[in-house]
Amino acid sequence: MEVPKPPLLMIVIVVASCFLHVKAWHGQTYCGGNAAPRCQLRYIDCPEECPTEMFPNSQNKICWVDCFKPLCMAVCRAVKPNCESYGSICLDPRFIGGDGIVFYFHGKSNEHFSIVSDPDFQINARFTGHRPAGRTRDFTWIQALGFLFNSHKFSLETIKVATWDSNLDHLKFTIDGQDLVIPQETLSTWQSSDKDIKIERLTQKNSVIVTIKDKAEIMVNVVPVTKEDDRIHNYKLPVDDCFAHLEVQFKFINLSPKVDGILGRTYRPDFKNPAKPGVAMPVVGGEDNFRTSSLLSHDCKTCLFSEDPAIASGSVKPKNKAHKPGTPILQVEVIEWRLYIHNQHFSSHIHQHIINRKNRLDMKISKASLLMLIFLGVMLCFLRAKSQGVYCSNPYERCFQKYILCPQECPTTGAANSMNRVCYVDCSKPLCNSECRRLGPNCYKPGSACHDPRFIGGDGIVFYFHGKSNEHFSLVSDPEFQINARFTGHRPVGRSRDFTWIQALGFLFNSHKFSLEANKVATWDSGIDHLRFSFNGQELVIPEETLSTWYSPEKDIKIERARKMNSVTITIKDKAEIMVNVVPVTKEDDRIHSYKVPSDNCFAHLEVQFRFFNLSPKVDGILGRTYRTDFQNPAKPGVAMPVVGGEDNFRTSSLLSHDCKTCIYTGLSGSVKWETKHKYALLDCTRGASSGYGIICRK
């Protein structure tokens, strides 16, 4: 008996897939046959959070696939640079280096400076701006970028206009001295003849991504200086120029250890950023070191680029030692590739099988073949719906190139289950497995500090410590590390004490001083990140992506976002793990407790849960002392709200000082391993050996 030919068969499988796909409908993107990409003639599912390649989602992201990559999978790609992430240059000009430190470099209007200089590629910038009467320096913005790579010289620049019109494209391109036109269509692409340079429009106008093969990916957006910017910063803009300029974000690959340039040098492992810590607008100089004679020259004092054909052709490559495990730029790249459907390879085989059969239209199929293909389609849909996983793409991590399935009880990395847990994989661990990790602190477990402030000590006893608004107190003080808290709050008329919440945490460990705090806001907006970080006095930026990670240079402090915004986990090596959420005082809280919250402050504050390792027997602090074996908790038993005092014993002069009466922090990191029975008090022995820290749980 004959059965329908392949076109009808394909329809049957697609219909079956639609009914059996238990998740929300995914959009798809298609890799055509031009230039023979690796993913040629394949339809690739878009992630749920960005289902289309044409219309950005609420996070301003679209579905995007690089059809030339060996892994044929879609990711959510921002259509604009992230000016709050590593490698960005925005505003007048504000840089965020590869070390995560914010700094400003003003240069001079109509001059050119080296942004990145490496032996086999160079990126320069032309600055534009003006100097109002009475000022000693120019206001500047980046007006153009010039690229030197192999034998190519490529530039992109903004067109000068008096009035901004978002319906016009303000970008101009040249390649090797000739004007280049790229059609004004979303995702329209141009490549150099040798495929070394690729330019792709992310939106129809004013937004592109430039890829330099094996070297860099640069996201560029054109914006004007607005009237509001002019009013705030007093730029005194002339009437004939709105100073259209570039917002840029760089992602680098295979930099040499000696890379230089205003931004490039911040990726060197030995670089010490000259930006002054603690300054609101840290400006770095060195214009004479980075100045080039033109946009496409490499004659600055610190330029490394060479036109030697051996290097330009790629036959000689500098050994790359710049990116070791855990450096910020690699961590950012890992985040972008982690979320995907585990069985993508399986999907590819099925699609290719169908296409091959379509090309043999005259071939008749047996009933068994039809049933087998339908069965495979059903299995594909089932696996897509059930088996989301994590891909480890960082070559420096132990689980590199491994697909790791999520547990059934927490099948996704993005959406929490009913127990507020998500799938989590640490790709640097020797055991390449996944676990269900709680998204934030548990305010009802030992080591927590939540609400106004309600503590649960290491001894399991609940107590309250109110302190005083705008003062600082020691939470944990040990010889090798200290954690302080700044309290925020207010005192309504008629009350004898402040209502308080924890607004900031300060950490002292080894030679580091690290802080995180909640920003003051009048009205809470869950779509905005309210966390602010600093490291050794300098502002620190952590990209707003789930599982985005930052490490200190010595890898002894790690910060990881549990969610895109307002939730992080901090690890102090061999000492503590701290889960932090930012929350407001809600109207319901205000009504129940009669806080009488003012209209200009919702008292955004921290919910915190600590897990400690290797505490000393003499550990102190409001919370720390409850982990001592000989501690007798002064909280009165049987009282609904047991309040403990002792403010004078724990008060410090600042968030990052250790001068309280009971502080024992010395800053000396020794090799002593203390033996205390509270060391493993919070290990989860409900899931065998998978949840401990080198400990086997036995009955």
XYZ file of C-alpha atoms in Angstrom:
699
model
C 0.000 0.000 0.000
C 1.355 3.400 -0.973
C 1.402 6.260 1.454
C 1.521 10.021 0.830
C 4.773 11.370 -0.465
C 7.201 13.355 1.688
C 5.504 16.792 1.504
C 2.404 15.381 3.195
C 4.576 13.445 5.613
C 6.252 16.663 6.699
C 2.845 18.221 7.365
C 1.853 15.244 9.524
C 4.983 15.557 11.640
C 4.639 19.327 12.054
C 0.994 18.956 13.144
C 1.950 16.218 15.600
C 4.701 18.445 16.971
C 2.244 21.284 17.554
C -0.096 19.099 19.607
C 2.627 17.371 21.563
C 4.715 20.432 22.422
C 3.564 20.987 26.001
C 5.415 24.265 26.425
C 4.446 27.610 24.922
C 4.834 27.934 21.182
C 8.364 28.830 20.112
C 9.090 31.095 17.184
C 11.706 29.909 14.735
C 14.499 31.367 12.713
C 15.804 29.919 9.450
C 19.350 29.572 8.178
C 19.327 29.954 4.416
C 21.803 28.575 1.933
C 23.851 31.684 1.162
C 27.609 31.295 1.718
C 27.055 27.683 2.860
C 26.632 28.246 6.622
C 27.018 25.281 8.963
C 23.336 25.388 9.893
C 22.234 25.551 6.252
C 18.526 24.911 5.566
C 17.655 24.443 9.228
C 14.795 25.868 11.229
C 15.965 26.638 14.751
C 13.627 27.202 17.689
C 13.745 30.578 19.406
C 13.816 30.733 23.221
C 10.487 31.388 24.924
C 11.683 34.695 26.373
C 12.424 36.107 22.885
C 10.185 34.239 20.427
C 10.802 36.389 17.328
C 13.708 37.838 15.396
C 11.803 40.955 14.337
C 10.237 42.422 17.481
C 12.277 42.963 20.666
C 10.810 41.691 23.939
C 10.403 43.716 27.141
C 14.149 43.275 27.769
C 14.889 44.753 24.301
C 16.114 41.383 22.986
C 15.390 39.396 19.840
C 15.851 35.780 18.780
C 19.263 35.453 17.106
C 21.212 32.611 15.504
C 24.722 32.679 14.079
C 24.215 30.215 11.226
C 27.991 29.825 10.843
C 28.505 28.490 14.371
C 28.973 24.726 14.867
C 26.195 24.715 17.473
C 22.946 25.485 15.668
C 21.022 27.109 18.484
C 19.217 30.368 19.120
C 19.936 32.843 21.904
C 18.325 36.066 23.075
C 20.454 38.880 21.719
C 20.175 42.470 22.854
C 19.568 44.884 20.001
C 21.604 47.556 21.707
C 24.860 47.670 23.702
C 24.593 47.179 27.449
C 26.144 50.343 28.849
C 26.227 48.797 32.327
C 28.339 45.777 31.356
C 31.994 44.932 30.740
C 33.627 46.344 27.635
C 31.148 49.192 27.163
C 31.808 52.803 26.137
C 28.875 55.183 26.334
C 27.934 58.738 27.265
C 30.766 61.285 27.545
C 32.729 58.717 27.366
C 32.177 56.355 30.285
C 34.127 53.089 30.094
C 33.636 49.816 31.954
C 36.845 47.820 31.694
C 37.438 44.094 31.473
C 38.148 44.263 35.205
C 34.616 45.604 35.835
C 35.857 49.036 36.959
C 34.132 52.208 35.750
C 36.269 55.115 34.520
C 36.078 58.152 32.210
C 38.487 59.170 29.445
C 37.708 62.547 27.884
C 40.410 62.915 25.224
C 39.861 65.891 22.933
C 37.367 66.794 20.218
C 38.352 65.869 16.621
C 41.306 63.761 17.773
C 41.846 59.995 17.532
C 42.788 57.506 20.240
C 43.602 53.816 20.435
C 40.801 51.887 22.138
C 42.367 48.430 21.681
C 45.767 47.583 20.236
C 46.970 44.010 19.836
C 49.586 42.589 17.447
C 46.979 41.368 14.957
C 44.174 43.953 15.227
C 43.559 47.538 16.293
C 40.466 49.601 17.088
C 40.627 53.403 17.225
C 38.028 56.035 18.029
C 37.475 59.578 16.843
C 36.098 61.865 19.540
C 33.638 64.666 18.822
C 32.485 67.473 21.096
C 32.893 71.126 21.966
C 34.190 73.417 24.710
C 31.760 76.033 26.055
C 33.178 79.365 27.126
C 34.828 79.213 30.526
C 35.599 75.459 30.503
C 39.138 74.044 30.647
C 38.386 70.852 28.677
C 36.094 69.614 25.910
C 32.857 67.759 26.424
C 33.433 64.685 24.227
C 31.647 61.670 22.760
C 32.763 58.877 20.414
C 31.818 59.784 16.845
C 33.609 57.053 14.826
C 35.425 53.721 15.119
C 38.283 52.530 12.903
C 39.337 48.878 12.597
C 42.639 47.478 11.322
C 42.664 43.708 10.841
C 44.701 41.569 8.427
C 44.870 43.677 5.275
C 41.603 45.507 5.928
C 40.835 49.023 7.096
C 37.207 49.409 8.050
C 35.378 52.341 9.650
C 31.925 53.254 10.852
C 30.895 56.721 11.916
C 27.893 58.844 12.765
C 26.656 61.534 10.415
C 26.570 65.076 11.792
C 23.014 66.417 12.090
C 21.504 69.444 13.776
C 18.284 67.666 14.783
C 17.875 63.985 15.537
C 15.424 61.962 13.462
C 15.028 58.340 14.582
C 13.488 57.466 11.203
C 16.789 58.126 9.435
C 19.901 55.969 9.528
C 22.823 57.992 10.872
C 25.555 55.387 10.244
C 28.155 55.541 7.468
C 30.563 52.706 6.602
C 33.797 52.384 4.620
C 35.927 49.351 3.773
C 39.477 49.780 2.465
C 38.772 53.383 1.474
C 35.475 52.772 -0.332
C 31.975 53.631 0.841
C 29.943 50.623 1.916
C 26.151 50.428 1.803
C 24.273 47.933 3.993
C 20.527 47.606 3.261
C 18.325 49.088 5.977
C 16.629 45.835 6.926
C 16.658 44.020 10.268
C 19.361 41.305 10.234
C 20.683 42.355 6.793
C 24.333 41.252 6.682
C 27.532 42.159 4.850
C 30.773 40.165 4.910
C 34.215 40.946 3.566
C 35.362 38.765 0.669
C 37.567 36.659 2.930
C 34.849 36.477 5.635
C 37.168 38.219 8.131
C 34.717 41.032 8.904
C 30.951 40.756 9.239
C 28.447 43.574 9.786
C 24.853 42.819 10.688
C 22.017 45.255 11.330
C 20.184 44.427 14.552
C 17.453 46.934 13.758
C 16.661 48.639 10.467
C 18.542 51.791 11.408
C 21.264 53.001 13.780
C 22.149 49.652 15.359
C 24.693 47.095 14.098
C 26.938 44.330 15.333
C 30.464 44.043 13.896
C 32.333 40.731 14.103
C 36.095 40.536 13.572
C 36.877 36.870 13.007
C 38.348 35.167 16.086
C 39.017 38.561 17.668
C 36.034 40.641 18.705
C 32.313 41.239 18.542
C 31.258 44.880 18.743
C 27.693 46.038 19.291
C 27.087 49.636 18.185
C 24.152 52.002 18.579
C 23.800 55.631 17.445
C 22.168 58.134 19.789
C 22.039 61.946 20.069
C 22.783 64.175 23.023
C 19.241 64.988 24.075
C 17.877 68.237 25.429
C 17.441 66.521 28.789
C 21.131 65.498 28.762
C 22.019 69.082 27.908
C 19.906 70.414 30.774
C 21.317 67.990 33.369
C 25.000 68.286 32.410
C 24.970 71.871 31.144
C 26.683 70.928 27.872
C 25.464 74.176 26.202
C 24.987 72.432 22.851
C 25.209 74.585 19.713
C 22.077 74.810 17.565
C 23.745 73.210 14.515
C 24.824 69.887 16.091
C 23.050 67.347 18.335
C 26.352 65.397 18.566
C 25.077 62.051 17.309
C 27.533 59.567 18.785
C 28.174 55.869 19.335
C 27.267 53.659 22.258
C 29.544 50.621 22.034
C 30.028 47.278 23.760
C 33.004 45.015 22.991
C 33.448 41.292 23.553
C 36.976 40.092 22.914
C 38.362 36.681 22.020
C 42.003 35.548 22.055
C 43.605 38.801 23.252
C 47.350 38.729 23.772
C 48.784 39.150 27.302
C 50.216 42.542 26.327
C 47.076 44.028 24.784
C 46.970 47.813 25.121
C 44.708 50.775 24.428
C 42.386 52.792 26.650
C 40.028 49.838 27.030
C 42.210 46.944 25.878
C 44.745 47.213 28.702
C 42.007 46.597 31.295
C 41.907 42.977 30.028
C 45.546 42.329 30.922
C 45.894 40.001 33.929
C 48.535 42.282 35.512
C 46.700 45.594 34.924
C 46.180 47.961 37.855
C 43.451 50.448 37.031
C 44.555 54.060 37.719
C 40.962 55.207 38.309
C 40.773 56.728 41.795
C 38.595 54.630 44.100
C 35.667 56.293 45.827
C 35.383 59.119 43.267
C 31.964 59.657 41.677
C 33.466 60.266 38.231
C 36.975 58.694 38.131
C 38.833 60.203 35.158
C 42.009 58.621 33.763
C 44.472 60.492 31.572
C 47.274 59.363 29.278
C 46.027 61.015 26.066
C 49.580 61.259 24.707
C 50.063 57.497 25.042
C 46.959 56.574 23.035
C 46.718 59.379 20.453
C 46.938 58.307 16.787
C 47.367 60.567 13.768
C 44.163 59.350 12.096
C 41.214 57.009 12.545
C 42.953 54.197 10.637
C 46.562 54.545 11.777
C 48.492 52.672 14.469
C 51.230 55.132 15.390
C 50.441 55.827 19.052
C 53.133 55.351 21.692
C 51.514 52.221 23.096
C 50.221 50.708 19.832
C 51.140 47.056 19.268
C 49.430 46.400 15.924
C 51.702 45.101 13.184
C 51.077 44.840 9.445
C 53.469 41.903 9.241
C 51.790 39.477 6.802
C 52.584 36.485 9.015
C 50.512 37.908 11.857
C 47.891 39.483 9.604
C 47.223 36.163 7.873
C 46.841 34.347 11.150
C 49.756 31.955 10.543
C 51.447 33.404 13.616
C 49.272 33.977 16.646
C 50.333 35.374 20.009
C 49.954 32.894 22.798
C 46.936 33.852 24.798
C 47.390 33.967 28.540
C 45.145 36.925 29.110
C 41.986 35.025 29.940
C 42.392 32.555 32.719
C 39.514 30.731 34.363
C 37.043 33.122 35.895
C 38.117 36.385 34.284
C 35.124 38.667 33.805
C 34.916 38.705 30.018
C 34.863 34.929 29.721
C 32.238 34.679 32.419
C 30.008 37.089 30.528
C 30.407 35.028 27.333
C 29.464 31.852 29.187
C 26.190 33.351 30.379
C 25.017 34.154 26.851
C 25.375 30.514 25.738
C 24.155 28.597 28.753
C 20.430 28.370 28.139
C 19.301 26.118 25.339
C 17.338 22.980 24.499
C 19.529 19.961 25.257
C 18.531 17.880 22.276
C 19.392 20.401 19.536
C 21.654 17.897 17.754
C 18.816 15.398 17.695
C 16.570 18.101 16.201
C 19.123 18.841 13.498
C 19.364 15.194 12.438
C 15.587 14.917 12.063
C 15.294 18.111 10.005
C 18.128 16.992 7.723
C 16.561 13.549 7.349
C 13.279 15.138 6.252
C 15.018 17.392 3.721
C 16.969 14.493 2.222
C 13.735 12.570 1.772
C 12.065 15.579 0.210
C 14.708 15.628 -2.511
C 13.704 12.124 -3.547
C 10.096 12.859 -4.490
C 9.688 9.779 -6.619
C 10.543 7.410 -3.811
C 7.676 5.527 -2.217
C 7.788 4.955 1.486
C 6.684 2.023 3.505
C 4.149 2.323 6.273
C 6.903 1.419 8.766
C 9.030 4.389 7.658
C 6.107 6.740 8.116
C 5.423 5.429 11.616
C 9.112 5.669 12.529
C 9.336 9.317 11.453
C 6.170 10.212 13.352
C 7.590 8.438 16.402
C 10.821 10.441 16.108
C 8.804 13.680 15.831
C 6.887 12.760 18.971
C 10.127 11.984 20.846
C 11.635 15.274 19.696
C 8.698 17.274 21.069
C 8.739 15.325 24.341
C 12.460 15.869 24.848
C 12.218 19.560 24.024
C 9.431 19.991 26.540
C 11.068 17.983 29.313
C 14.839 18.154 29.082
C 16.106 21.699 29.267
C 19.702 21.794 30.355
C 22.871 23.826 30.673
C 25.768 23.964 28.222
C 29.254 24.703 29.575
C 31.009 26.737 26.887
C 33.970 28.195 28.800
C 37.096 26.285 27.640
C 38.786 26.912 30.981
C 36.121 25.132 33.020
C 36.218 21.422 33.818
C 32.873 20.649 32.186
C 33.723 22.391 28.899
C 31.457 21.384 25.961
C 29.249 19.183 28.116
C 25.449 19.158 28.012
C 24.079 18.726 31.509
C 20.413 17.910 31.991
C 18.376 19.612 34.696
C 16.717 17.542 37.450
C 13.030 16.753 36.952
C 12.047 18.672 40.091
C 13.577 21.907 38.679
C 13.621 21.487 34.888
C 14.631 25.041 33.894
C 17.297 27.600 34.684
C 14.948 30.549 34.339
C 11.580 29.825 35.961
C 11.523 28.732 39.598
C 9.486 25.700 40.629
C 6.923 25.634 43.440
C 9.785 25.409 45.957
C 11.426 28.558 44.493
C 14.300 26.528 43.070
C 15.937 26.563 39.643
C 18.317 24.290 37.782
C 21.930 25.228 38.522
C 25.262 23.935 37.214
C 28.727 25.006 38.343
C 30.772 24.240 35.218
C 34.034 24.589 37.138
C 33.272 21.727 39.542
C 34.863 18.289 38.947
C 31.432 16.633 39.088
C 29.585 17.831 36.006
C 26.067 17.562 37.371
C 23.106 19.823 38.002
C 21.240 20.574 41.186
C 18.170 22.450 42.323
C 19.263 25.685 43.921
C 17.085 28.099 45.828
C 16.787 31.436 44.059
C 17.227 33.551 47.152
C 17.623 33.524 50.912
C 15.348 31.464 53.137
C 14.233 33.853 55.866
C 13.102 30.962 58.058
C 16.414 29.093 58.282
C 19.497 29.583 60.499
C 21.851 32.334 59.350
C 19.122 34.594 57.956
C 18.623 38.336 58.521
C 15.364 39.682 57.075
C 12.517 42.100 57.739
C 13.060 44.751 60.474
C 15.703 43.024 61.154
C 14.759 39.527 62.282
C 17.710 37.185 62.767
C 17.860 33.410 63.107
C 21.150 32.499 64.745
C 23.416 29.533 64.190
C 21.792 28.072 67.284
C 18.368 28.247 65.582
C 17.012 30.911 67.969
C 15.014 33.840 66.553
C 15.846 37.352 67.787
C 15.540 40.990 66.702
C 18.278 43.614 66.660
C 17.056 47.094 65.752
C 20.205 49.209 65.909
C 19.714 52.702 64.543
C 19.080 54.222 61.116
C 22.180 55.297 59.117
C 24.559 53.544 61.509
C 26.804 50.518 60.939
C 27.107 47.314 62.933
C 29.251 44.187 62.862
C 27.267 41.115 61.809
C 30.234 38.722 61.764
C 33.776 39.343 62.961
C 36.437 36.650 62.703
C 40.220 36.984 62.504
C 40.207 36.376 58.723
C 37.038 38.146 57.581
C 34.407 40.644 58.697
C 30.875 41.440 57.540
C 29.175 44.696 58.527
C 25.703 46.079 57.833
C 24.349 49.571 57.353
C 20.851 50.028 58.739
C 18.258 52.277 57.110
C 14.898 53.396 58.475
C 12.998 56.219 60.130
C 11.301 57.170 63.408
C 7.641 58.241 63.174
C 6.454 60.924 65.557
C 5.813 59.551 69.033
C 8.093 56.491 68.786
C 11.068 55.926 71.067
C 13.180 54.016 68.514
C 13.730 53.738 64.742
C 12.089 51.230 62.488
C 15.138 49.744 60.716
C 16.117 47.432 57.863
C 19.473 46.301 56.453
C 20.325 48.566 53.523
C 23.950 47.547 52.774
C 26.601 44.922 53.534
C 30.358 45.498 53.738
C 32.927 42.692 53.496
C 36.565 42.708 54.593
C 38.570 39.666 53.495
C 42.290 39.283 52.794
C 43.238 42.712 51.408
C 39.828 43.371 49.862
C 36.963 45.674 50.776
C 33.744 44.838 48.996
C 30.234 46.254 49.445
C 26.737 45.837 48.068
C 23.803 48.061 48.843
C 20.204 48.714 47.888
C 19.532 51.972 46.056
C 17.092 54.403 47.622
C 13.876 54.698 45.572
C 10.494 56.267 46.247
C 8.526 53.626 44.344
C 9.517 50.015 43.808
C 9.939 48.758 40.238
C 10.726 45.039 39.928
C 11.884 45.623 36.344
C 14.882 47.643 37.559
C 17.960 46.353 39.366
C 18.289 48.091 42.741
C 21.691 46.635 43.680
C 24.942 48.591 43.617
C 28.405 47.078 44.087
C 31.871 48.388 44.882
C 35.232 46.615 45.093
C 38.254 48.197 46.786
C 36.626 51.626 46.505
C 35.729 51.394 42.826
C 32.286 50.990 41.323
C 31.673 47.459 40.073
C 29.214 46.507 37.328
C 27.806 42.986 36.989
C 25.753 42.374 33.817
C 22.032 41.919 34.405
C 21.855 38.333 33.178
C 20.821 35.201 35.083
C 23.978 33.395 36.331
C 26.203 36.315 35.278
C 29.375 36.002 37.383
C 32.233 38.207 38.585
C 35.446 37.102 40.352
C 38.031 39.122 42.235
C 41.527 38.955 40.673
C 42.651 36.330 43.225
C 39.390 34.347 42.788
C 38.724 34.619 46.530
C 35.451 36.543 46.098
C 32.748 35.512 43.641
C 29.443 37.256 42.881
C 26.776 35.513 40.835
C 23.358 36.796 39.866
C 20.653 34.291 40.850
C 18.196 36.313 38.749
C 18.733 39.066 36.225
C 17.982 41.673 38.862
C 17.877 42.109 42.644
C 19.195 38.687 43.644
C 22.832 37.567 44.002
C 24.939 34.924 45.709
C 28.307 35.969 47.143
C 31.003 33.412 47.916
C 33.977 34.253 50.115
C 36.461 31.453 49.498
C 36.498 28.857 52.285
C 34.599 31.248 54.562
C 31.002 31.998 53.614
C 28.242 31.870 51.048
C 25.726 34.713 51.245
C 22.407 34.804 49.372
C 20.938 38.292 49.008
C 17.612 39.635 47.731
C 16.475 43.249 47.482
C 12.871 43.912 48.495
C 10.813 47.005 49.399
C 8.653 47.701 52.408
C 5.260 47.089 50.840
C 2.025 48.938 51.485
C 0.725 45.784 53.162
C 3.772 45.710 55.486
C 3.167 49.376 56.248
C -0.488 48.747 57.044
C 0.183 45.744 59.309
C 3.109 47.206 61.265
C 2.134 50.893 61.090
C 5.593 51.884 59.849
C 4.191 55.172 58.457
C 6.560 54.948 55.496
C 7.187 58.375 53.908
C 6.169 58.997 50.298
C 9.758 59.546 49.077
C 11.230 56.221 50.238
C 9.969 52.633 50.019
C 13.018 51.528 52.075
C 14.435 49.021 49.618
C 16.456 46.673 51.814
C 18.290 43.365 51.871
C 17.056 39.920 52.792
C 20.132 37.835 53.587
C 21.027 34.250 54.416
C 24.557 33.273 55.441
C 26.300 29.902 55.290
C 29.623 29.811 57.104
C 32.608 27.483 56.822
C 35.598 27.185 59.139
C 34.607 29.859 61.677
C 36.980 30.363 64.581
C 35.868 29.405 68.135
C 35.906 33.111 69.091
C 33.804 34.445 66.199
C 31.797 37.532 67.168
C 29.247 39.967 65.772
C 25.472 40.222 66.081
C 24.986 37.014 64.101
C 28.485 35.513 64.204
C 28.562 34.955 67.973
C 25.513 32.656 67.727
C 27.791 30.110 66.028
C 30.092 29.841 69.063
C 29.786 26.553 70.927
C 29.707 28.320 74.300
C 27.225 31.057 73.330
C 24.176 31.650 75.509
C 21.571 33.606 73.528
C 20.240 36.604 75.524
C 16.917 36.559 73.622
C 14.125 36.027 76.139
C 12.348 32.725 75.531
C 8.578 32.791 75.119
C 8.512 36.418 73.939
C 6.768 37.067 70.608
C 9.449 39.513 69.469
C 12.649 38.897 71.477
C 14.874 41.966 71.058
C 18.571 41.884 71.966
C 20.621 45.014 72.566
C 24.340 45.690 72.690
C 24.495 48.328 69.972
C 27.599 49.884 71.508
C 29.486 46.578 71.309
C 28.879 46.084 67.589
C 28.829 49.654 66.217
C 31.524 50.435 63.617
C 32.473 53.865 62.287
C 31.734 52.933 58.657
C 30.510 50.105 56.478
C 34.051 48.910 55.773
C 35.778 49.402 59.117
C 36.456 46.935 61.924
C 36.739 49.207 64.962
C 33.846 47.975 67.094
C 34.458 46.916 70.705
C 33.984 43.222 69.920
C 35.637 43.153 66.477
C 38.420 40.562 66.186
C 39.198 40.905 62.471
C 42.944 41.259 61.805
C 43.112 40.895 58.024
C 45.696 38.119 58.323
C 44.845 35.046 56.275
C 46.273 31.990 57.972
C 46.181 28.293 57.273
C 44.472 27.350 60.537
C 41.372 25.216 60.050
C 39.089 25.569 63.032
C 37.098 22.594 64.225
C 33.593 23.634 65.244
C 30.392 21.672 65.348
C 28.569 24.468 63.470
C 30.779 24.122 60.481
C 28.360 21.939 58.530
C 25.135 22.948 60.241
C 23.402 23.900 56.989
C 24.361 21.010 54.748
C 21.422 19.433 52.971
C 21.543 15.703 53.602
C 18.299 15.013 51.760
C 19.939 14.435 48.376
C 22.872 12.158 49.122
C 26.297 13.487 48.248
C 25.101 16.008 45.687
C 24.316 18.859 48.058
C 27.324 18.908 50.381
C 30.760 20.459 50.214
C 32.962 17.386 50.106
C 30.850 15.687 52.788
C 29.063 12.352 52.543
C 25.704 12.340 54.324
C 25.084 9.053 56.127
C 22.259 7.825 58.305
